[in-house]
Amino acid sequence: QVQLVESGGGLVQAGESLRLSCAASGRTFSIAAMGWFRQAPGKEREFVGAVSWRIGITYYADSVKGRFTISRDIAKSTMYLQMNSLKPEDTAVYYCAAGGGGKSVAGYDTWGQGNQVTVSS
């Protein structure tokens, strides 16, 4: 089993930055990829970005490409999401996930508790 705990988030103004963290515990050796998803009120959960755990290859949704950066610290079993140039449309609950990978929620079987990010204009 793998457990994920998120931290960070909060309220910022447009143009500012935030960093989210996602710490994994348990059977971390089984993780192939970790990713970030977000869900705004009334909308489906959508892919933000992901990283292959061993190699470190990252990929992102077009809406955040060039603004968000995913990194990971293997020794700490922790993934980070650095969010720069935030926009009001980035407002959502952000979830980290672990599993096989990809851009679909179906590719992940373990989820963090969610973390609210609010960007004011």
Coordinates of C-alpha atoms in Angstrom, one line a residue:
Q1 CA 0.0 0.0 0.0
V2 CA 1.0 3.6 -0.6
Q3 CA -0.3 6.6 1.3
L4 CA -0.1 10.2 0.1
V5 CA -0.2 13.4 2.2
E6 CA -0.5 16.8 0.5
S7 CA 0.6 20.1 1.9
G8 CA 0.9 23.7 0.7
G9 CA -1.8 25.6 -1.1
G10 CA -3.8 28.6 0.0
L11 CA -4.9 32.0 -1.2
V12 CA -2.7 34.1 -3.6
Q13 CA -3.2 36.9 -6.0
A14 CA -3.0 36.5 -9.8
G15 CA 0.6 36.5 -11.0
E16 CA 2.0 35.1 -7.7
S17 CA 3.3 31.6 -7.0
L18 CA 2.7 28.6 -4.8
R19 CA 4.4 25.3 -4.2
L20 CA 2.5 22.1 -3.4
S21 CA 4.1 19.0 -1.8
C22 CA 3.0 15.4 -1.9
A23 CA 4.8 13.0 0.5
A24 CA 4.4 9.2 -0.2
S25 CA 4.9 6.5 2.4
G26 CA 4.4 2.7 2.5
R27 CA 5.4 0.6 -0.5
T28 CA 7.0 3.5 -2.4
F29 CA 9.1 1.1 -4.4
S30 CA 6.0 0.1 -6.3
I31 CA 5.3 3.7 -7.6
A32 CA 5.8 4.0 -11.4
A33 CA 4.5 7.6 -11.7
M34 CA 3.0 10.4 -9.7
G35 CA 0.8 13.1 -11.0
W36 CA -1.2 16.2 -10.1
F37 CA -4.9 16.6 -10.9
R38 CA -7.3 19.5 -10.1
Q39 CA -11.0 19.9 -9.8
A40 CA -13.0 23.1 -9.8
P41 CA -16.6 23.3 -8.6
G42 CA -19.0 21.8 -11.1
K43 CA -16.2 20.5 -13.3
E44 CA -14.6 17.1 -13.9
R45 CA -11.2 16.3 -12.3
E46 CA -8.6 17.2 -14.9
F47 CA -5.0 16.3 -15.5
V48 CA -2.3 18.9 -14.6
G49 CA 1.0 17.1 -14.9
A50 CA 2.9 13.9 -14.0
V51 CA 6.4 12.5 -13.6
S52 CA 7.8 9.0 -14.1
W53 CA 9.2 8.2 -10.7
R54 CA 12.4 6.5 -11.6
I55 CA 13.5 8.4 -14.7
G56 CA 12.0 11.8 -13.9
I57 CA 10.3 12.5 -17.3
T58 CA 7.6 15.1 -16.9
Y59 CA 4.6 16.1 -19.0
Y60 CA 1.9 18.7 -18.6
A61 CA -1.5 19.8 -19.7
D62 CA -1.4 22.6 -22.3
S63 CA -3.2 24.9 -19.9
V64 CA -0.3 24.9 -17.4
K65 CA 2.7 24.3 -19.7
G66 CA 5.4 26.8 -19.2
R67 CA 4.0 28.0 -15.8
F68 CA 3.9 24.8 -13.7
T69 CA 6.9 22.6 -12.9
I70 CA 6.9 19.1 -11.4
S71 CA 9.9 17.8 -9.5
R72 CA 10.5 14.9 -7.1
D73 CA 12.9 14.0 -4.4
I74 CA 13.4 10.2 -4.5
A75 CA 15.2 10.1 -1.1
K76 CA 12.2 11.9 0.6
S77 CA 9.6 10.1 -1.6
T78 CA 8.1 13.6 -2.2
M79 CA 6.7 15.2 -5.4
Y80 CA 6.4 19.0 -5.8
L81 CA 4.3 21.2 -8.0
Q82 CA 5.7 24.7 -8.4
M83 CA 3.0 27.0 -9.8
N84 CA 4.1 30.3 -11.2
S85 CA 2.1 33.1 -12.9
L86 CA -1.1 31.8 -11.3
K87 CA -4.4 32.8 -12.9
P88 CA -7.9 32.9 -11.4
E89 CA -8.8 29.9 -13.6
D90 CA -6.2 27.8 -11.7
T91 CA -8.5 28.0 -8.7
A92 CA -9.4 24.4 -7.8
V93 CA -8.8 21.6 -5.3
Y94 CA -5.5 20.0 -6.3
Y95 CA -4.9 16.2 -5.8
C96 CA -1.7 14.3 -6.0
A97 CA -1.9 10.7 -7.2
A98 CA 0.4 7.6 -7.6
G99 CA 0.1 4.7 -9.9
G100 CA 1.0 3.6 -13.4
G101 CA 0.9 7.1 -14.9
G102 CA -0.7 8.9 -17.8
K103 CA -3.1 11.7 -18.3
S104 CA -6.2 9.9 -17.1
V105 CA -7.5 9.4 -13.5
A106 CA -7.8 5.7 -14.4
G107 CA -4.0 5.5 -14.5
Y108 CA -3.7 6.1 -10.7
D109 CA -4.9 4.0 -7.8
T110 CA -3.8 6.1 -4.8
W111 CA -4.8 9.7 -4.1
G112 CA -4.0 12.4 -1.6
Q113 CA -6.6 14.2 0.4
G114 CA -6.9 17.3 -1.8
N115 CA -5.6 20.8 -1.3
Q116 CA -7.4 24.1 -2.0
V117 CA -5.7 26.6 -4.2
T118 CA -7.5 29.9 -4.7
V119 CA -6.2 32.7 -7.0
S120 CA -7.9 36.1 -6.7
S121 CA -7.9 38.7 -9.5

